[in-house]
Amino acid sequence: MRDVAVIGIGMTKWGELWDKALRDIFVETALLAIDDAGVDHIDSMYVGCMTSALFVGQEHLASQLADYLGMGPIPAARVESACASGGLAVKQGFLEVAAGFSDIVLVSGVEKMTDVGGDQATYALSTAADQEYEGFHGVTFPGLYAMMARAHMHTYGTTREQLAHVAVKNHRHGALNPLAQYPFEVTVEGVLSSVMVADPLRILDCSPITDGAAAVILCPLDMAKTLTDKPVVKITGVGHATDTIALHSRDDVTTLNATAKAGEAAYQMAGKKPEDIDLAEVHDCFTIAEICVIEALGFIEKGKGGTAAESGLTALGGKIPVNASGGLKAKGHPVGATGVAQVVEIVKQLRGEADKRQVEGARVGLTQNMGGSGGSTLVHILEVQ
Amino acid sequence: MVTPARYWREIPQRYRLEAGKCTRCGKTYFPPRLVCACGAREFEIVRLKDEGTLQTFTVIRVAPSQFVDEAPYAIGIVELNDGVRLTAQVVDCDVEHLEIGQKVKVEFRRIQTVGEAGILCYGYKCVPV
Ligand SMILES: [Zn+2]
């Protein structure tokens, strides 16, 4: 297996991009990554996208996007694992380069969610849950995470205020990210007085509906040094695991088994432990998600995750900054793009290009991207050479 | 998205709580599966207990379109007395005062109405006891 490096990154401002089509959002971002890498061609590409069918009525997406990027007839494939589609695309690109099948691979993630109304968007997202045994009964995605939150509060004494602190922290970080959809701060009182969506979760506990894309260029590590003068970032750990997609089928709804397993695999491959990680971008689709994720990744003891944001452990300047980019909460969550955007942020940080939200001296970063209520998870560990 | 064939296939589970019990290790799956975690592929059909305990729950305030008229409604994960867990609405109760650990009974109720023809879909809901 060849070592794999990230030599190019691209991301544009996320938000409600009514004037842009999915293909335009993708091409803008892919060109940024291609220019950042300084390459004149790509050999292959992967696109992570959860459901272009339900959001824009378009399938056969990868061929269309390769064409509009001016790269046809290269091989192009779309991969899907609900909200972890982007992370899965990164893994597939990694495998293709590592295997020696291609040298320069574009990995992107994209989702165009605002072409449909709120009802249709809610339905599209709900397809990541078990349609016959969860969706049929009227549970929503906020509802599934709300049930995790209530169980976590009941079992471990996690408080409603502690959940709010996750949103407050991630918005504080996001306010420093000019590409974030919502680059402003919120207060604990603001979160606690926002509209109730699914008890105990309020609207400011939830990540938003977003249009956006992100892209990276991968190549063999040996080649990276000849292609770019920028600090070379190597992908040293890749972990991927699954869990039941129905929340009720799990023995403990507060434990994200797929995240724990994917984390263990990535740590082992990279030869790292949780305490070796300088910063992480994790899947805070809801405030409770970040709490359960940092427990599953071993950043904090099981049951204590609620204290992390409030104590500053996971804030910029803390021991393990989590979601310096603003996370899904403030940066936005165009579902298929999220896993790739996490890698973009970590590469920015490891290159020292993260400006006001720079984690000083960051050498090792981790990304965690999950689908649905945790039924799939990708973890990547990246290190600057 | 409920369609007639899809709805019809699930009737044994939704109307009668039919589950599959592994004849080798005894693990019970709802809905039934073709292969058990133990590797066995032989199952007997059993009917689940209709009483259980609320493990966790939420109150849906922002509902999917076909449930909008019922919001706010409680929905939770219930562990039946035979150890099988399922997701179901909790009805005939004050949603503001539900608690984890509440004993419930499973009842046959209307779940949703679909399509312009207003086809009624039935299944199970839970009621506090
Ligand atoms: Zn068995």
Short mmCIF file of C-alpha atoms and ligand atoms in Angstrom, two decimals:
data_model
loop_
_atom_site.label_atom_id
_atom_site.label_comp_id
_atom_site.label_asym_id
_atom_site.label_seq_id
_atom_site.Cartn_x
_atom_site.Cartn_y
_atom_site.Cartn_z
CA MET A 1 0.00 0.00 0.00
CA ARG A 2 1.36 3.46 -0.90
CA ASP A 3 1.34 6.35 1.56
CA VAL A 4 -1.27 8.96 0.64
CA ALA A 5 -1.08 12.76 0.97
CA VAL A 6 -3.57 15.61 0.69
CA ILE A 7 -2.05 18.26 -1.59
CA GLY A 8 -5.02 20.44 -2.39
CA ILE A 9 -8.10 21.74 -0.57
CA GLY A 10 -11.12 23.72 -1.68
CA MET A 11 -14.20 25.14 -0.03
CA THR A 12 -16.46 28.11 -0.76
CA LYS A 13 -18.86 30.03 1.47
CA TRP A 14 -21.72 27.80 2.60
CA GLY A 15 -25.34 28.83 3.01
CA GLU A 16 -28.59 29.11 1.08
CA LEU A 17 -27.11 29.37 -2.41
CA TRP A 18 -30.30 29.95 -4.41
CA ASP A 19 -28.48 31.37 -7.43
CA LYS A 20 -26.22 28.35 -7.86
CA ALA A 21 -26.93 24.85 -9.15
CA LEU A 22 -25.41 21.75 -7.58
CA ARG A 23 -23.01 21.41 -10.49
CA ASP A 24 -21.80 25.01 -10.08
CA ILE A 25 -21.18 24.62 -6.37
CA PHE A 26 -19.21 21.46 -7.08
CA VAL A 27 -17.10 22.88 -9.91
CA GLU A 28 -16.18 26.09 -8.02
CA THR A 29 -14.94 24.03 -5.09
CA ALA A 30 -13.16 21.40 -7.18
CA LEU A 31 -11.30 24.11 -9.11
CA LEU A 32 -10.13 25.68 -5.84
CA ALA A 33 -8.70 22.30 -4.78
CA ILE A 34 -7.09 21.68 -8.18
CA ASP A 35 -5.51 25.15 -8.15
CA ASP A 36 -4.40 24.77 -4.55
CA ALA A 37 -2.63 21.52 -5.46
CA GLY A 38 -1.19 23.08 -8.61
CA VAL A 39 -2.04 20.04 -10.74
CA ASP A 40 -3.14 20.25 -14.38
CA HIS A 41 -5.22 17.07 -14.43
CA ILE A 42 -6.86 14.46 -12.22
CA ASP A 43 -6.89 10.72 -12.92
CA SER A 44 -10.15 9.87 -11.16
CA MET A 45 -12.76 11.35 -8.86
CA TYR A 46 -15.18 10.43 -6.07
CA VAL A 47 -18.21 12.45 -5.04
CA GLY A 48 -19.90 12.01 -1.67
CA CYS A 49 -23.57 12.95 -1.89
CA MET A 50 -26.39 11.61 0.26
CA THR A 51 -29.37 12.08 -2.00
CA SER A 52 -29.22 14.30 -5.06
CA ALA A 53 -32.33 12.36 -6.15
CA LEU A 54 -34.50 13.66 -3.31
CA PHE A 55 -32.93 17.14 -3.09
CA VAL A 56 -32.59 18.04 -6.78
CA GLY A 57 -34.04 15.08 -8.69
CA GLN A 58 -30.70 14.21 -10.30
CA GLU A 59 -28.97 10.83 -10.25
CA HIS A 60 -26.01 9.69 -12.38
CA LEU A 61 -24.31 12.56 -10.64
CA ALA A 62 -20.61 11.68 -10.89
CA SER A 63 -20.56 11.59 -14.70
CA GLN A 64 -22.38 14.91 -14.90
CA LEU A 65 -19.96 16.54 -12.47
CA ALA A 66 -16.84 15.13 -14.20
CA ASP A 67 -18.18 16.56 -17.47
CA TYR A 68 -18.87 20.03 -16.04
CA LEU A 69 -15.41 20.03 -14.45
CA GLY A 70 -14.01 19.49 -17.94
CA MET A 71 -12.42 16.22 -16.86
CA GLY A 72 -14.50 13.69 -18.83
CA PRO A 73 -13.84 10.85 -19.67
CA ILE A 74 -12.04 10.13 -16.36
CA PRO A 75 -13.63 7.49 -14.11
CA ALA A 76 -15.98 9.13 -11.61
CA ALA A 77 -18.14 7.56 -8.91
CA ARG A 78 -20.63 8.86 -6.38
CA VAL A 79 -20.69 7.16 -2.99
CA GLU A 80 -23.42 7.25 -0.38
CA SER A 81 -23.54 6.59 3.33
CA ALA A 82 -26.15 9.16 4.39
CA CYS A 83 -24.46 12.10 6.19
CA ALA A 84 -21.16 10.15 6.13
CA SER A 85 -21.05 10.14 2.31
CA GLY A 86 -18.22 12.68 2.25
CA GLY A 87 -16.09 10.70 4.68
CA LEU A 88 -16.72 7.60 2.63
CA ALA A 89 -15.57 9.43 -0.53
CA VAL A 90 -12.30 10.31 1.26
CA LYS A 91 -11.79 6.66 2.14
CA GLN A 92 -12.48 5.51 -1.43
CA GLY A 93 -10.05 8.08 -2.83
CA PHE A 94 -7.46 7.01 -0.27
CA LEU A 95 -7.85 3.36 -1.27
CA GLU A 96 -7.52 4.13 -4.98
CA VAL A 97 -4.27 6.07 -4.48
CA ALA A 98 -2.91 3.64 -1.87
CA ALA A 99 -3.59 0.71 -4.18
CA GLY A 100 -1.66 2.34 -7.01
CA PHE A 101 -4.72 2.35 -9.25
CA SER A 102 -4.59 6.14 -9.75
CA ASP A 103 -2.11 8.87 -8.82
CA ILE A 104 -4.07 12.11 -8.61
CA VAL A 105 -7.62 11.73 -7.27
CA LEU A 106 -10.19 14.44 -6.62
CA VAL A 107 -12.43 13.71 -3.63
CA SER A 108 -15.39 15.97 -3.15
CA GLY A 109 -18.63 16.12 -1.24
CA VAL A 110 -21.66 18.13 -2.24
CA GLU A 111 -25.29 18.65 -1.25
CA LYS A 112 -27.82 21.14 -2.56
CA MET A 113 -30.58 21.10 0.06
CA THR A 114 -32.53 24.34 -0.42
CA ASP A 115 -34.03 23.72 -3.86
CA VAL A 116 -36.84 21.89 -2.06
CA GLY A 117 -39.07 23.08 0.76
CA GLY A 118 -38.60 22.22 4.40
CA ASP A 119 -41.01 19.28 4.30
CA GLN A 120 -39.23 17.60 1.42
CA ALA A 121 -35.82 18.27 3.01
CA THR A 122 -37.02 16.71 6.27
CA TYR A 123 -38.25 13.69 4.33
CA ALA A 124 -34.98 13.36 2.39
CA LEU A 125 -32.96 13.39 5.61
CA SER A 126 -35.33 10.95 7.30
CA THR A 127 -34.47 8.28 4.73
CA ALA A 128 -31.24 7.73 6.71
CA ALA A 129 -33.37 6.17 9.47
CA ASP A 130 -35.28 2.88 9.29
CA GLN A 131 -38.26 3.82 7.15
CA GLU A 132 -40.56 0.95 8.23
CA TYR A 133 -39.77 0.84 11.96
CA GLU A 134 -38.78 4.42 12.83
CA GLY A 135 -40.02 6.82 10.15
CA PHE A 136 -43.43 5.11 9.79
CA HIS A 137 -44.21 5.98 13.41
CA GLY A 138 -43.43 9.68 13.01
CA VAL A 139 -39.95 10.02 14.48
CA THR A 140 -37.72 12.73 12.96
CA PHE A 141 -33.93 13.07 13.03
CA PRO A 142 -34.00 15.67 15.78
CA GLY A 143 -36.33 13.20 17.54
CA LEU A 144 -33.80 10.36 17.37
CA TYR A 145 -31.00 12.52 18.76
CA ALA A 146 -33.41 13.92 21.34
CA MET A 147 -33.97 10.37 22.60
CA MET A 148 -30.19 9.94 22.91
CA ALA A 149 -30.00 13.25 24.78
CA ARG A 150 -32.75 12.33 27.23
CA ALA A 151 -31.12 8.96 27.92
CA HIS A 152 -27.70 10.60 28.41
CA MET A 153 -29.20 13.15 30.82
CA HIS A 154 -31.05 10.40 32.70
CA THR A 155 -28.09 8.00 32.99
CA TYR A 156 -25.16 10.40 33.44
CA GLY A 157 -26.74 13.55 34.81
CA THR A 158 -25.84 15.60 31.74
CA THR A 159 -27.68 18.92 31.94
CA ARG A 160 -29.68 20.95 29.45
CA GLU A 161 -27.18 23.80 29.94
CA GLN A 162 -24.26 21.50 29.07
CA LEU A 163 -25.91 20.69 25.73
CA ALA A 164 -26.25 24.42 25.08
CA HIS A 165 -22.55 24.94 25.78
CA VAL A 166 -21.70 22.76 22.76
CA ALA A 167 -23.65 25.11 20.49
CA VAL A 168 -22.16 28.18 22.18
CA LYS A 169 -18.60 26.86 21.71
CA ASN A 170 -19.09 25.85 18.09
CA HIS A 171 -20.70 29.18 17.19
CA ARG A 172 -17.82 30.98 18.93
CA HIS A 173 -15.44 29.03 16.69
CA GLY A 174 -17.65 29.47 13.62
CA ALA A 175 -17.66 33.24 14.10
CA LEU A 176 -13.94 33.05 13.21
CA ASN A 177 -14.62 31.11 9.98
CA PRO A 178 -15.57 33.37 7.05
CA LEU A 179 -16.88 30.36 5.07
CA ALA A 180 -19.36 29.35 7.79
CA GLN A 181 -23.09 29.61 7.08
CA TYR A 182 -23.79 31.16 10.49
CA PRO A 183 -20.59 32.97 11.57
CA PHE A 184 -22.03 34.53 14.71
CA GLU A 185 -22.04 33.80 18.40
CA VAL A 186 -24.96 32.53 20.46
CA THR A 187 -25.46 32.50 24.23
CA VAL A 188 -26.60 29.75 26.58
CA GLU A 189 -29.75 31.80 27.27
CA GLY A 190 -30.30 32.15 23.51
CA VAL A 191 -30.08 28.39 22.98
CA LEU A 192 -32.34 27.65 25.95
CA SER A 193 -35.03 30.06 24.75
CA SER A 194 -34.97 28.98 21.08
CA VAL A 195 -37.91 27.03 19.64
CA MET A 196 -38.37 23.48 20.91
CA VAL A 197 -38.06 20.96 18.07
CA ALA A 198 -38.02 17.61 19.85
CA ASP A 199 -37.72 17.69 23.64
CA PRO A 200 -35.13 18.32 25.01
CA LEU A 201 -33.55 19.60 21.76
CA ARG A 202 -34.25 23.14 20.55
CA ILE A 203 -33.58 24.66 17.16
CA LEU A 204 -30.18 25.99 18.29
CA ASP A 205 -29.17 22.43 19.22
CA CYS A 206 -29.58 21.45 15.56
CA SER A 207 -27.28 21.87 12.56
CA PRO A 208 -28.90 23.78 9.68
CA ILE A 209 -30.03 22.98 6.13
CA THR A 210 -27.18 24.04 3.86
CA ASP A 211 -26.01 24.18 0.25
CA GLY A 212 -22.30 23.59 -0.13
CA ALA A 213 -19.39 21.52 -1.32
CA ALA A 214 -15.82 20.75 -0.33
CA ALA A 215 -12.97 19.10 -2.21
CA VAL A 216 -9.49 17.71 -1.67
CA ILE A 217 -6.80 16.36 -4.00
CA LEU A 218 -5.03 13.15 -2.98
CA CYS A 219 -1.81 11.72 -4.43
CA PRO A 220 0.98 9.35 -3.38
CA LEU A 221 3.16 10.86 -0.63
CA ASP A 222 6.30 10.49 -2.76
CA MET A 223 4.73 12.48 -5.56
CA ALA A 224 3.39 15.16 -3.18
CA LYS A 225 6.85 16.50 -2.49
CA THR A 226 7.45 17.10 -6.21
CA LEU A 227 4.05 18.73 -6.80
CA THR A 228 3.67 21.25 -4.01
CA ASP A 229 5.74 23.62 -1.86
CA LYS A 230 3.08 23.71 0.85
CA PRO A 231 3.37 21.57 4.00
CA VAL A 232 2.44 18.02 2.99
CA VAL A 233 -0.32 16.39 5.02
CA LYS A 234 -0.39 12.60 5.13
CA ILE A 235 -3.45 10.47 5.84
CA THR A 236 -2.08 8.11 8.48
CA GLY A 237 -5.25 6.51 9.80
CA VAL A 238 -8.49 5.36 8.20
CA GLY A 239 -11.32 3.76 10.19
CA HIS A 240 -14.76 2.77 8.96
CA ALA A 241 -17.53 0.92 10.81
CA THR A 242 -21.27 0.40 10.83
CA ASP A 243 -24.02 -0.02 13.43
CA THR A 244 -27.77 -0.72 13.30
CA ILE A 245 -29.56 2.15 11.58
CA ALA A 246 -32.55 1.73 13.90
CA LEU A 247 -31.67 3.41 17.19
CA HIS A 248 -33.90 1.02 19.18
CA SER A 249 -31.84 -1.99 18.06
CA ARG A 250 -28.80 -0.82 20.07
CA ASP A 251 -28.17 -2.05 23.58
CA ASP A 252 -27.32 1.49 24.72
CA VAL A 253 -28.63 4.49 22.77
CA THR A 254 -25.97 6.78 24.30
CA THR A 255 -23.05 4.75 22.90
CA LEU A 256 -21.97 5.30 19.29
CA ASN A 257 -20.51 1.87 18.54
CA ALA A 258 -19.58 2.62 14.93
CA THR A 259 -17.65 5.70 16.01
CA ALA A 260 -15.82 3.75 18.72
CA LYS A 261 -14.89 0.98 16.25
CA ALA A 262 -13.86 3.34 13.45
CA GLY A 263 -11.83 5.35 15.97
CA GLU A 264 -10.02 2.25 17.25
CA ALA A 265 -9.16 1.19 13.69
CA ALA A 266 -7.85 4.64 12.75
CA TYR A 267 -5.83 5.00 15.97
CA GLN A 268 -4.29 1.57 15.42
CA MET A 269 -3.41 2.24 11.78
CA ALA A 270 -1.81 5.59 12.67
CA GLY A 271 -0.13 4.27 15.82
CA LYS A 272 -1.80 7.02 17.84
CA LYS A 273 -3.87 7.31 21.00
CA PRO A 274 -6.64 9.82 21.77
CA GLU A 275 -4.17 11.93 23.78
CA ASP A 276 -1.91 12.27 20.72
CA ILE A 277 -4.60 14.16 18.77
CA ASP A 278 -4.06 17.94 18.65
CA LEU A 279 -7.50 18.82 17.27
CA ALA A 280 -10.61 17.13 15.88
CA GLU A 281 -13.48 17.91 13.56
CA VAL A 282 -16.47 15.79 14.62
CA HIS A 283 -20.05 15.26 13.53
CA ASP A 284 -22.06 17.65 15.75
CA CYS A 285 -25.29 17.37 13.75
CA PHE A 286 -26.95 17.96 17.15
CA THR A 287 -25.33 19.16 20.38
CA ILE A 288 -25.78 15.73 21.99
CA ALA A 289 -23.96 14.13 19.04
CA GLU A 290 -20.70 15.92 19.86
CA ILE A 291 -20.98 14.78 23.47
CA CYS A 292 -21.47 11.11 22.52
CA VAL A 293 -18.77 11.30 19.81
CA ILE A 294 -15.99 12.65 22.04
CA GLU A 295 -16.79 9.88 24.51
CA ALA A 296 -16.67 7.20 21.78
CA LEU A 297 -13.35 8.57 20.47
CA GLY A 298 -11.80 8.43 23.94
CA PHE A 299 -11.25 12.18 24.36
CA ILE A 300 -13.17 12.03 27.62
CA GLU A 301 -14.50 9.34 29.94
CA LYS A 302 -17.89 7.77 29.08
CA GLY A 303 -20.67 9.80 30.67
CA LYS A 304 -18.53 12.94 31.18
CA GLY A 305 -18.90 14.30 27.65
CA GLY A 306 -21.39 16.91 28.82
CA THR A 307 -18.72 18.72 30.83
CA ALA A 308 -16.26 19.16 27.94
CA ALA A 309 -17.59 22.25 26.19
CA GLU A 310 -18.50 24.02 29.43
CA SER A 311 -15.06 23.41 30.99
CA GLY A 312 -13.24 24.58 27.87
CA LEU A 313 -11.58 21.20 27.25
CA THR A 314 -12.86 21.14 23.65
CA ALA A 315 -12.69 24.88 22.96
CA LEU A 316 -9.96 26.68 21.04
CA GLY A 317 -7.14 27.04 23.55
CA GLY A 318 -8.29 23.90 25.38
CA LYS A 319 -6.55 20.52 25.58
CA ILE A 320 -8.32 19.08 22.53
CA PRO A 321 -10.07 21.71 20.41
CA VAL A 322 -13.13 20.14 18.77
CA ASN A 323 -14.77 21.74 15.74
CA ALA A 324 -12.49 24.76 15.40
CA SER A 325 -14.25 25.34 12.06
CA GLY A 326 -17.57 25.93 13.82
CA GLY A 327 -18.63 22.33 13.23
CA LEU A 328 -21.81 21.33 11.48
CA LYS A 329 -23.64 23.60 13.91
CA ALA A 330 -22.21 26.95 12.74
CA LYS A 331 -20.37 26.10 9.52
CA GLY A 332 -23.44 24.35 8.09
CA HIS A 333 -24.25 20.77 7.16
CA PRO A 334 -24.68 20.10 3.45
CA VAL A 335 -24.84 16.43 4.35
CA GLY A 336 -22.69 14.83 1.62
CA ALA A 337 -20.07 17.59 1.83
CA THR A 338 -19.49 17.51 5.57
CA GLY A 339 -16.97 14.64 5.73
CA VAL A 340 -14.78 16.25 3.08
CA ALA A 341 -15.04 19.71 4.66
CA GLN A 342 -13.76 18.23 7.93
CA VAL A 343 -10.61 17.10 6.10
CA VAL A 344 -10.29 20.55 4.48
CA GLU A 345 -10.34 22.18 7.95
CA ILE A 346 -7.78 19.77 9.41
CA VAL A 347 -5.41 20.32 6.45
CA LYS A 348 -5.79 24.11 6.85
CA GLN A 349 -4.95 23.78 10.53
CA LEU A 350 -1.97 21.46 9.96
CA ARG A 351 -0.60 23.82 7.30
CA GLY A 352 -1.00 26.76 9.67
CA GLU A 353 -3.51 28.48 7.37
CA ALA A 354 -6.47 28.68 9.76
CA ASP A 355 -6.01 32.36 10.58
CA LYS A 356 -7.93 33.51 13.69
CA ARG A 357 -9.00 29.99 14.66
CA GLN A 358 -5.51 28.46 14.23
CA VAL A 359 -4.63 25.75 16.76
CA GLU A 360 -1.01 26.62 17.47
CA GLY A 361 1.51 23.89 16.74
CA ALA A 362 -1.09 21.41 15.47
CA ARG A 363 0.65 18.30 14.05
CA VAL A 364 -2.01 15.58 14.27
CA GLY A 365 -5.70 16.04 13.44
CA LEU A 366 -8.71 13.72 13.40
CA THR A 367 -12.01 13.79 11.52
CA GLN A 368 -15.17 11.87 12.47
CA ASN A 369 -18.16 11.81 10.11
CA MET A 370 -21.29 9.74 10.75
CA GLY A 371 -24.46 8.81 8.95
CA GLY A 372 -28.00 8.86 10.33
CA SER A 373 -28.22 8.29 14.07
CA GLY A 374 -24.74 6.72 13.97
CA GLY A 375 -25.31 3.74 11.66
CA SER A 376 -22.10 4.48 9.75
CA THR A 377 -18.91 6.29 10.71
CA LEU A 378 -15.66 7.26 9.01
CA VAL A 379 -12.64 8.40 11.03
CA HIS A 380 -9.48 9.79 9.43
CA ILE A 381 -6.22 10.79 11.11
CA LEU A 382 -4.01 13.30 9.31
CA GLU A 383 -0.46 14.36 10.13
CA VAL A 384 1.71 17.12 8.72
CA GLN A 385 5.06 15.84 7.47
CA MET B 1 -43.21 6.98 1.73
CA VAL B 2 -45.94 4.38 2.21
CA THR B 3 -47.16 2.42 -0.82
CA PRO B 4 -49.79 -0.37 -0.78
CA ALA B 5 -47.35 -3.26 -1.38
CA ARG B 6 -44.89 -1.92 1.13
CA TYR B 7 -47.60 -1.42 3.73
CA TRP B 8 -49.10 -4.88 3.13
CA ARG B 9 -45.72 -6.64 3.60
CA GLU B 10 -45.34 -5.25 7.11
CA ILE B 11 -48.85 -6.13 8.33
CA PRO B 12 -47.81 -9.20 10.41
CA GLN B 13 -45.44 -6.96 12.39
CA ARG B 14 -47.62 -3.86 12.61
CA TYR B 15 -50.91 -5.62 13.42
CA ARG B 16 -49.72 -8.65 15.38
CA LEU B 17 -46.15 -7.89 16.59
CA GLU B 18 -44.82 -11.01 14.86
CA ALA B 19 -41.10 -11.50 15.49
CA GLY B 20 -38.55 -14.17 14.56
CA LYS B 21 -37.02 -16.27 17.35
CA CYS B 22 -33.76 -18.10 16.58
CA THR B 23 -34.29 -21.81 17.16
CA ARG B 24 -30.63 -22.25 18.13
CA CYS B 25 -29.85 -19.40 20.56
CA GLY B 26 -33.29 -17.98 21.29
CA LYS B 27 -32.54 -14.39 20.29
CA THR B 28 -35.69 -12.65 19.06
CA TYR B 29 -35.70 -10.19 16.18
CA PHE B 30 -38.36 -7.61 15.40
CA PRO B 31 -38.95 -7.51 12.48
CA PRO B 32 -37.92 -11.11 11.68
CA ARG B 33 -34.61 -11.69 9.91
CA LEU B 34 -33.20 -14.46 7.72
CA VAL B 35 -29.97 -14.94 9.66
CA CYS B 36 -29.13 -14.63 13.37
CA ALA B 37 -26.01 -13.06 14.88
CA CYS B 38 -25.15 -16.61 16.03
CA GLY B 39 -25.09 -17.76 12.40
CA ALA B 40 -28.25 -19.87 12.52
CA ARG B 41 -30.90 -19.46 9.81
CA GLU B 42 -33.86 -21.25 11.39
CA PHE B 43 -36.48 -19.13 13.14
CA GLU B 44 -39.90 -19.64 14.61
CA ILE B 45 -42.47 -16.86 14.42
CA VAL B 46 -43.49 -15.64 17.89
CA ARG B 47 -45.77 -12.81 19.02
CA LEU B 48 -44.13 -10.20 21.23
CA LYS B 49 -45.38 -9.32 24.70
CA ASP B 50 -47.69 -6.33 24.60
CA GLU B 51 -46.39 -4.70 27.77
CA GLY B 52 -43.10 -2.97 28.41
CA THR B 53 -41.15 -0.02 29.78
CA LEU B 54 -40.27 3.33 28.26
CA GLN B 55 -36.46 3.49 27.84
CA THR B 56 -36.25 7.00 26.39
CA PHE B 57 -38.58 9.35 24.54
CA THR B 58 -39.06 12.75 22.96
CA VAL B 59 -41.95 15.03 22.14
CA ILE B 60 -42.04 15.86 18.44
CA ARG B 61 -42.99 19.55 18.03
CA VAL B 62 -41.84 19.94 14.41
CA ALA B 63 -43.46 16.98 12.66
CA PRO B 64 -43.22 15.40 9.21
CA SER B 65 -46.11 16.53 6.97
CA GLN B 66 -48.29 13.46 7.48
CA PHE B 67 -48.09 13.89 11.28
CA VAL B 68 -48.45 17.68 11.49
CA ASP B 69 -52.03 17.55 12.79
CA GLU B 70 -50.98 15.35 15.70
CA ALA B 71 -48.04 17.45 16.92
CA PRO B 72 -46.96 17.72 19.65
CA TYR B 73 -46.82 13.96 20.17
CA ALA B 74 -44.59 11.71 22.26
CA ILE B 75 -42.54 8.95 20.69
CA GLY B 76 -40.14 6.66 22.44
CA ILE B 77 -38.16 3.45 22.56
CA VAL B 78 -40.01 0.78 24.50
CA GLU B 79 -38.47 -2.41 25.84
CA LEU B 80 -41.18 -5.07 25.86
CA ASN B 81 -41.24 -7.59 28.68
CA ASP B 82 -39.57 -10.21 26.46
CA GLY B 83 -36.57 -7.90 25.97
CA VAL B 84 -37.32 -6.75 22.41
CA ARG B 85 -37.17 -2.99 21.78
CA LEU B 86 -39.19 -0.96 19.32
CA THR B 87 -40.01 2.66 18.46
CA ALA B 88 -43.60 3.75 18.94
CA GLN B 89 -45.73 6.75 19.78
CA VAL B 90 -46.88 7.09 23.37
CA VAL B 91 -50.49 8.30 23.38
CA ASP B 92 -53.44 8.96 25.70
CA CYS B 93 -51.13 10.76 28.11
CA ASP B 94 -49.92 14.21 29.11
CA VAL B 95 -46.77 14.51 27.00
CA GLU B 96 -45.38 17.17 29.33
CA HIS B 97 -45.23 14.74 32.25
CA LEU B 98 -43.93 11.50 30.75
CA GLU B 99 -40.88 9.90 32.37
CA ILE B 100 -38.30 7.25 31.53
CA GLY B 101 -39.34 4.00 33.22
CA GLN B 102 -43.07 4.52 32.54
CA LYS B 103 -44.86 1.16 32.15
CA VAL B 104 -46.80 0.98 28.89
CA LYS B 105 -49.16 -1.34 27.04
CA VAL B 106 -49.03 -1.80 23.25
CA GLU B 107 -52.31 -1.10 21.47
CA PHE B 108 -53.53 -1.32 17.87
CA ARG B 109 -54.09 2.20 16.53
CA ARG B 110 -54.21 4.30 13.38
CA ILE B 111 -50.69 5.61 12.65
CA GLN B 112 -50.99 7.86 9.61
CA THR B 113 -53.05 8.70 6.53
CA VAL B 114 -51.31 8.70 3.18
CA GLY B 115 -51.94 9.94 -0.32
CA GLU B 116 -54.75 12.00 -1.82
CA ALA B 117 -57.13 9.07 -1.29
CA GLY B 118 -56.39 9.24 2.43
CA ILE B 119 -55.48 5.57 2.90
CA LEU B 120 -55.46 4.76 6.60
CA CYS B 121 -52.34 2.99 7.91
CA TYR B 122 -52.54 1.08 11.18
CA GLY B 123 -49.98 -0.26 13.60
CA TYR B 124 -48.93 -0.17 17.24
CA LYS B 125 -48.83 2.68 19.72
CA CYS B 126 -48.15 2.61 23.44
CA VAL B 127 -50.40 3.75 26.25
CA PRO B 128 -49.21 4.31 29.84
CA VAL B 129 -50.62 1.81 32.36
ZN ZN C 1 -29.21 -17.39 17.07
#
